[in-house]
Amino acid sequence: KIFAIDPLDKPICNQGTRWIDNVGLSKNLTINYTGKKNFKDLLELDWKGMIERKEINPERILVFIDDHLHAYERTKGVFAHGLKHVIIEDNYKLGEGATPKDKESTPKQYFWGRQYTQKGQWLFDAIKTYAEFPPIVPPIMAKTNKHPRKKAGGFMVASDDNRDIVPPMLRPDLEEKDLQL
């Protein structure tokens, strides 16, 4: 099942229309909690009831969080409901992020920020595997971007030196063949 959760009636980021899989395999499995009328927050869904009724299997559920709210609190809440697999889309460096909560709540911040020692330890103890997916291209590629940045900011910044992240998969700034993709 796919649970699409968004409090807004219209998508953000100049998306045009919200993406919902109406033709693929999940056509009959998508449950939308979007818009003011239907909205239910991730942590307000009846996960316990769905697990008890065997509508979902917590061993097979993947929660993908990209809401720019408090990632630590969201992760802790999801775990409390018995769900075990979580991806946090935004994992900013200490003090960085698109929203105030982004600047104080990502796993990377909790692992490396001294002010977050207790929460970082809980997160370390609670998770089985932690991985950061590498960016596809390095931040220097943002230098050639001609599109206006979003109000929240662009997250690829040309001056970022990449020392704290996994190296990019493609290096069109160094490898000409990577430009051809």
mmCIF file of C-alpha atoms in Angstrom:
data_model
loop_
_atom_site.group_PDB
_atom_site.id
_atom_site.type_symbol
_atom_site.label_atom_id
_atom_site.label_comp_id
_atom_site.label_asym_id
_atom_site.label_seq_id
_atom_site.Cartn_x
_atom_site.Cartn_y
_atom_site.Cartn_z
ATOM 1 C CA LYS A 1 0.000 0.000 0.000
ATOM 2 C CA ILE A 2 1.080 3.555 -0.591
ATOM 3 C CA PHE A 3 -0.074 6.151 1.902
ATOM 4 C CA ALA A 4 0.242 9.607 0.356
ATOM 5 C CA ILE A 5 0.146 12.171 3.172
ATOM 6 C CA ASP A 6 0.069 15.915 2.486
ATOM 7 C CA PRO A 7 -1.929 18.616 4.298
ATOM 8 C CA LEU A 8 -2.076 20.860 1.234
ATOM 9 C CA ASP A 9 -4.784 20.782 -1.404
ATOM 10 C CA LYS A 10 -2.287 21.851 -4.076
ATOM 11 C CA PRO A 11 1.281 20.614 -4.510
ATOM 12 C CA ILE A 12 4.223 22.902 -3.791
ATOM 13 C CA CYS A 13 7.413 23.559 -5.750
ATOM 14 C CA ASN A 14 5.649 24.374 -9.050
ATOM 15 C CA GLN A 15 4.854 20.697 -9.480
ATOM 16 C CA GLY A 16 1.702 21.375 -11.437
ATOM 17 C CA THR A 17 -0.130 18.239 -10.383
ATOM 18 C CA ARG A 18 0.566 15.944 -7.476
ATOM 19 C CA TRP A 19 2.022 12.595 -8.492
ATOM 20 C CA ILE A 20 -0.203 9.666 -7.637
ATOM 21 C CA ASP A 21 0.314 6.306 -9.323
ATOM 22 C CA ASN A 22 -3.027 5.855 -11.089
ATOM 23 C CA VAL A 23 -1.794 3.463 -13.749
ATOM 24 C CA GLY A 24 0.923 1.324 -12.181
ATOM 25 C CA LEU A 25 0.833 -1.641 -9.872
ATOM 26 C CA SER A 26 -0.210 0.510 -6.937
ATOM 27 C CA LYS A 27 -3.323 1.870 -8.708
ATOM 28 C CA ASN A 28 -5.674 0.112 -6.310
ATOM 29 C CA LEU A 29 -3.407 0.348 -3.290
ATOM 30 C CA THR A 30 -2.888 4.099 -2.933
ATOM 31 C CA ILE A 31 -4.588 5.695 0.064
ATOM 32 C CA ASN A 32 -4.510 9.474 -0.020
ATOM 33 C CA TYR A 33 -4.552 11.621 3.082
ATOM 34 C CA THR A 34 -4.111 14.831 1.131
ATOM 35 C CA GLY A 35 -5.875 18.153 1.387
ATOM 36 C CA LYS A 36 -7.517 19.751 4.365
ATOM 37 C CA LYS A 37 -10.582 17.463 4.351
ATOM 38 C CA ASN A 38 -8.767 14.105 4.250
ATOM 39 C CA PHE A 39 -5.523 14.988 6.008
ATOM 40 C CA LYS A 40 -4.197 12.746 8.747
ATOM 41 C CA ASP A 41 -0.654 13.180 9.973
ATOM 42 C CA LEU A 42 1.758 10.275 9.673
ATOM 43 C CA LEU A 43 1.728 9.740 13.436
ATOM 44 C CA GLU A 44 -2.082 9.998 13.652
ATOM 45 C CA LEU A 45 -2.764 7.067 11.352
ATOM 46 C CA ASP A 46 -4.026 3.918 13.091
ATOM 47 C CA TRP A 47 -0.824 1.942 12.550
ATOM 48 C CA LYS A 48 -1.493 -0.295 15.565
ATOM 49 C CA GLY A 49 -4.986 -1.146 14.291
ATOM 50 C CA MET A 50 -3.722 -1.796 10.770
ATOM 51 C CA ILE A 51 -1.050 -4.114 12.185
ATOM 52 C CA GLU A 52 -3.564 -5.945 14.416
ATOM 53 C CA ARG A 53 -5.997 -6.349 11.495
ATOM 54 C CA LYS A 54 -3.068 -7.624 9.397
ATOM 55 C CA GLU A 55 -3.655 -4.875 6.828
ATOM 56 C CA ILE A 56 0.043 -4.070 6.968
ATOM 57 C CA ASN A 57 3.155 -5.930 8.031
ATOM 58 C CA PRO A 58 5.538 -3.702 10.030
ATOM 59 C CA GLU A 59 8.465 -5.813 8.812
ATOM 60 C CA ARG A 60 7.644 -4.834 5.222
ATOM 61 C CA ILE A 61 6.617 -1.176 5.574
ATOM 62 C CA LEU A 62 8.993 1.546 4.416
ATOM 63 C CA VAL A 63 8.277 5.045 5.704
ATOM 64 C CA PHE A 64 9.730 7.792 3.503
ATOM 65 C CA ILE A 65 9.804 11.120 5.343
ATOM 66 C CA ASP A 66 10.208 14.315 3.337
ATOM 67 C CA ASP A 67 8.084 16.759 5.291
ATOM 68 C CA HIS A 68 10.731 19.117 6.720
ATOM 69 C CA LEU A 69 9.300 18.673 10.183
ATOM 70 C CA HIS A 70 11.266 17.338 13.134
ATOM 71 C CA ALA A 71 12.929 14.243 11.602
ATOM 72 C CA TYR A 72 14.050 12.877 14.986
ATOM 73 C CA GLU A 73 10.566 13.142 16.519
ATOM 74 C CA ARG A 74 9.000 11.655 13.385
ATOM 75 C CA THR A 75 11.427 8.722 13.424
ATOM 76 C CA LYS A 76 10.894 8.105 17.134
ATOM 77 C CA GLY A 77 7.112 8.238 16.614
ATOM 78 C CA VAL A 78 7.210 5.823 13.688
ATOM 79 C CA PHE A 79 9.338 3.395 15.706
ATOM 80 C CA ALA A 80 6.871 3.667 18.616
ATOM 81 C CA HIS A 81 4.138 2.441 16.249
ATOM 82 C CA GLY A 82 6.205 -0.673 15.513
ATOM 83 C CA LEU A 83 7.392 0.390 12.067
ATOM 84 C CA LYS A 84 11.055 -0.351 11.513
ATOM 85 C CA HIS A 85 12.186 0.916 8.115
ATOM 86 C CA VAL A 86 12.560 4.671 7.648
ATOM 87 C CA ILE A 87 14.207 6.884 5.059
ATOM 88 C CA ILE A 88 14.738 10.538 5.944
ATOM 89 C CA GLU A 89 15.017 12.388 2.652
ATOM 90 C CA ASP A 90 16.575 15.522 4.133
ATOM 91 C CA ASN A 91 19.708 14.879 6.207
ATOM 92 C CA TYR A 92 21.341 18.262 6.558
ATOM 93 C CA LYS A 93 24.644 19.153 8.117
ATOM 94 C CA LEU A 94 24.662 20.807 11.531
ATOM 95 C CA GLY A 95 22.825 24.142 11.425
ATOM 96 C CA GLU A 96 21.695 23.808 7.817
ATOM 97 C CA GLY A 97 18.300 23.102 6.303
ATOM 98 C CA ALA A 98 15.282 24.559 4.550
ATOM 99 C CA THR A 99 13.183 25.014 7.706
ATOM 100 C CA PRO A 100 13.946 25.730 11.367
ATOM 101 C CA LYS A 101 13.198 22.069 12.193
ATOM 102 C CA ASP A 102 15.559 20.898 9.436
ATOM 103 C CA LYS A 103 18.342 22.823 11.161
ATOM 104 C CA GLU A 104 17.958 20.920 14.410
ATOM 105 C CA SER A 105 16.608 17.455 13.782
ATOM 106 C CA THR A 106 18.293 15.343 11.128
ATOM 107 C CA PRO A 107 20.161 12.125 11.894
ATOM 108 C CA LYS A 108 23.475 13.607 10.747
ATOM 109 C CA GLN A 109 23.032 16.509 13.187
ATOM 110 C CA TYR A 110 22.235 14.157 16.064
ATOM 111 C CA PHE A 111 25.209 11.963 15.383
ATOM 112 C CA TRP A 112 27.669 14.850 15.137
ATOM 113 C CA GLY A 113 26.258 17.723 17.204
ATOM 114 C CA ARG A 114 27.480 17.805 20.817
ATOM 115 C CA GLN A 115 24.261 19.488 21.920
ATOM 116 C CA TYR A 116 22.340 16.417 20.740
ATOM 117 C CA THR A 117 24.327 13.698 22.515
ATOM 118 C CA GLN A 118 21.351 12.086 24.286
ATOM 119 C CA LYS A 119 19.107 12.037 21.204
ATOM 120 C CA GLY A 120 22.008 10.919 19.033
ATOM 121 C CA GLN A 121 22.658 8.017 21.395
ATOM 122 C CA TRP A 122 18.966 7.008 21.314
ATOM 123 C CA LEU A 123 19.018 7.098 17.523
ATOM 124 C CA PHE A 124 22.265 5.124 17.405
ATOM 125 C CA ASP A 125 20.822 2.469 19.730
ATOM 126 C CA ALA A 126 17.429 2.347 17.964
ATOM 127 C CA ILE A 127 18.608 1.843 14.393
ATOM 128 C CA LYS A 128 20.089 -1.246 12.888
ATOM 129 C CA THR A 129 21.568 0.321 9.742
ATOM 130 C CA TYR A 130 22.445 3.900 8.856
ATOM 131 C CA ALA A 131 23.461 4.907 5.348
ATOM 132 C CA GLU A 132 23.699 8.109 3.362
ATOM 133 C CA PHE A 133 22.947 7.919 -0.318
ATOM 134 C CA PRO A 134 25.472 9.842 -2.364
ATOM 135 C CA PRO A 135 24.419 12.807 -4.443
ATOM 136 C CA ILE A 136 24.264 12.039 -8.136
ATOM 137 C CA VAL A 137 26.477 15.005 -9.050
ATOM 138 C CA PRO A 138 28.719 17.248 -6.942
ATOM 139 C CA PRO A 139 27.537 20.637 -5.666
ATOM 140 C CA ILE A 140 29.885 22.481 -8.036
ATOM 141 C CA MET A 141 27.421 21.560 -10.788
ATOM 142 C CA ALA A 142 24.935 23.977 -9.188
ATOM 143 C CA LYS A 143 27.122 26.803 -10.471
ATOM 144 C CA THR A 144 25.753 26.310 -13.984
ATOM 145 C CA ASN A 145 22.118 26.095 -12.829
ATOM 146 C CA LYS A 146 20.069 28.743 -14.676
ATOM 147 C CA HIS A 147 16.789 28.057 -12.861
ATOM 148 C CA PRO A 148 15.765 30.371 -10.019
ATOM 149 C CA ARG A 149 16.223 28.869 -6.577
ATOM 150 C CA LYS A 150 13.226 27.906 -4.482
ATOM 151 C CA LYS A 151 12.313 30.238 -1.630
ATOM 152 C CA ALA A 152 13.542 27.631 0.850
ATOM 153 C CA GLY A 153 16.914 27.669 -0.866
ATOM 154 C CA GLY A 154 18.806 25.438 -3.206
ATOM 155 C CA PHE A 155 20.376 22.516 -1.487
ATOM 156 C CA MET A 156 23.214 22.055 -3.895
ATOM 157 C CA VAL A 157 25.572 24.908 -3.238
ATOM 158 C CA ALA A 158 28.598 25.360 -5.485
ATOM 159 C CA SER A 159 30.899 26.175 -2.561
ATOM 160 C CA ASP A 160 30.118 22.940 -0.662
ATOM 161 C CA ASP A 161 33.317 20.912 -0.439
ATOM 162 C CA ASN A 162 31.582 17.529 0.081
ATOM 163 C CA ARG A 163 33.935 16.541 2.908
ATOM 164 C CA ASP A 164 31.089 15.291 5.113
ATOM 165 C CA ILE A 165 29.147 13.304 2.523
ATOM 166 C CA VAL A 166 29.660 10.224 0.424
ATOM 167 C CA PRO A 167 31.348 11.226 -2.857
ATOM 168 C CA PRO A 168 28.976 11.913 -5.760
ATOM 169 C CA MET A 169 28.224 9.098 -8.140
ATOM 170 C CA LEU A 170 28.928 11.178 -11.242
ATOM 171 C CA ARG A 171 31.644 13.801 -11.590
ATOM 172 C CA PRO A 172 30.847 15.805 -14.742
ATOM 173 C CA ASP A 173 33.090 18.543 -13.355
ATOM 174 C CA LEU A 174 36.054 16.131 -13.603
ATOM 175 C CA GLU A 175 35.006 13.445 -16.095
ATOM 176 C CA GLU A 176 33.855 14.551 -19.537
ATOM 177 C CA LYS A 177 32.066 11.225 -20.144
ATOM 178 C CA ASP A 178 29.784 11.961 -17.166
ATOM 179 C CA LEU A 179 28.500 15.068 -18.974
ATOM 180 C CA GLN A 180 26.963 12.861 -21.648
ATOM 181 C CA LEU A 181 24.370 11.279 -19.352
#
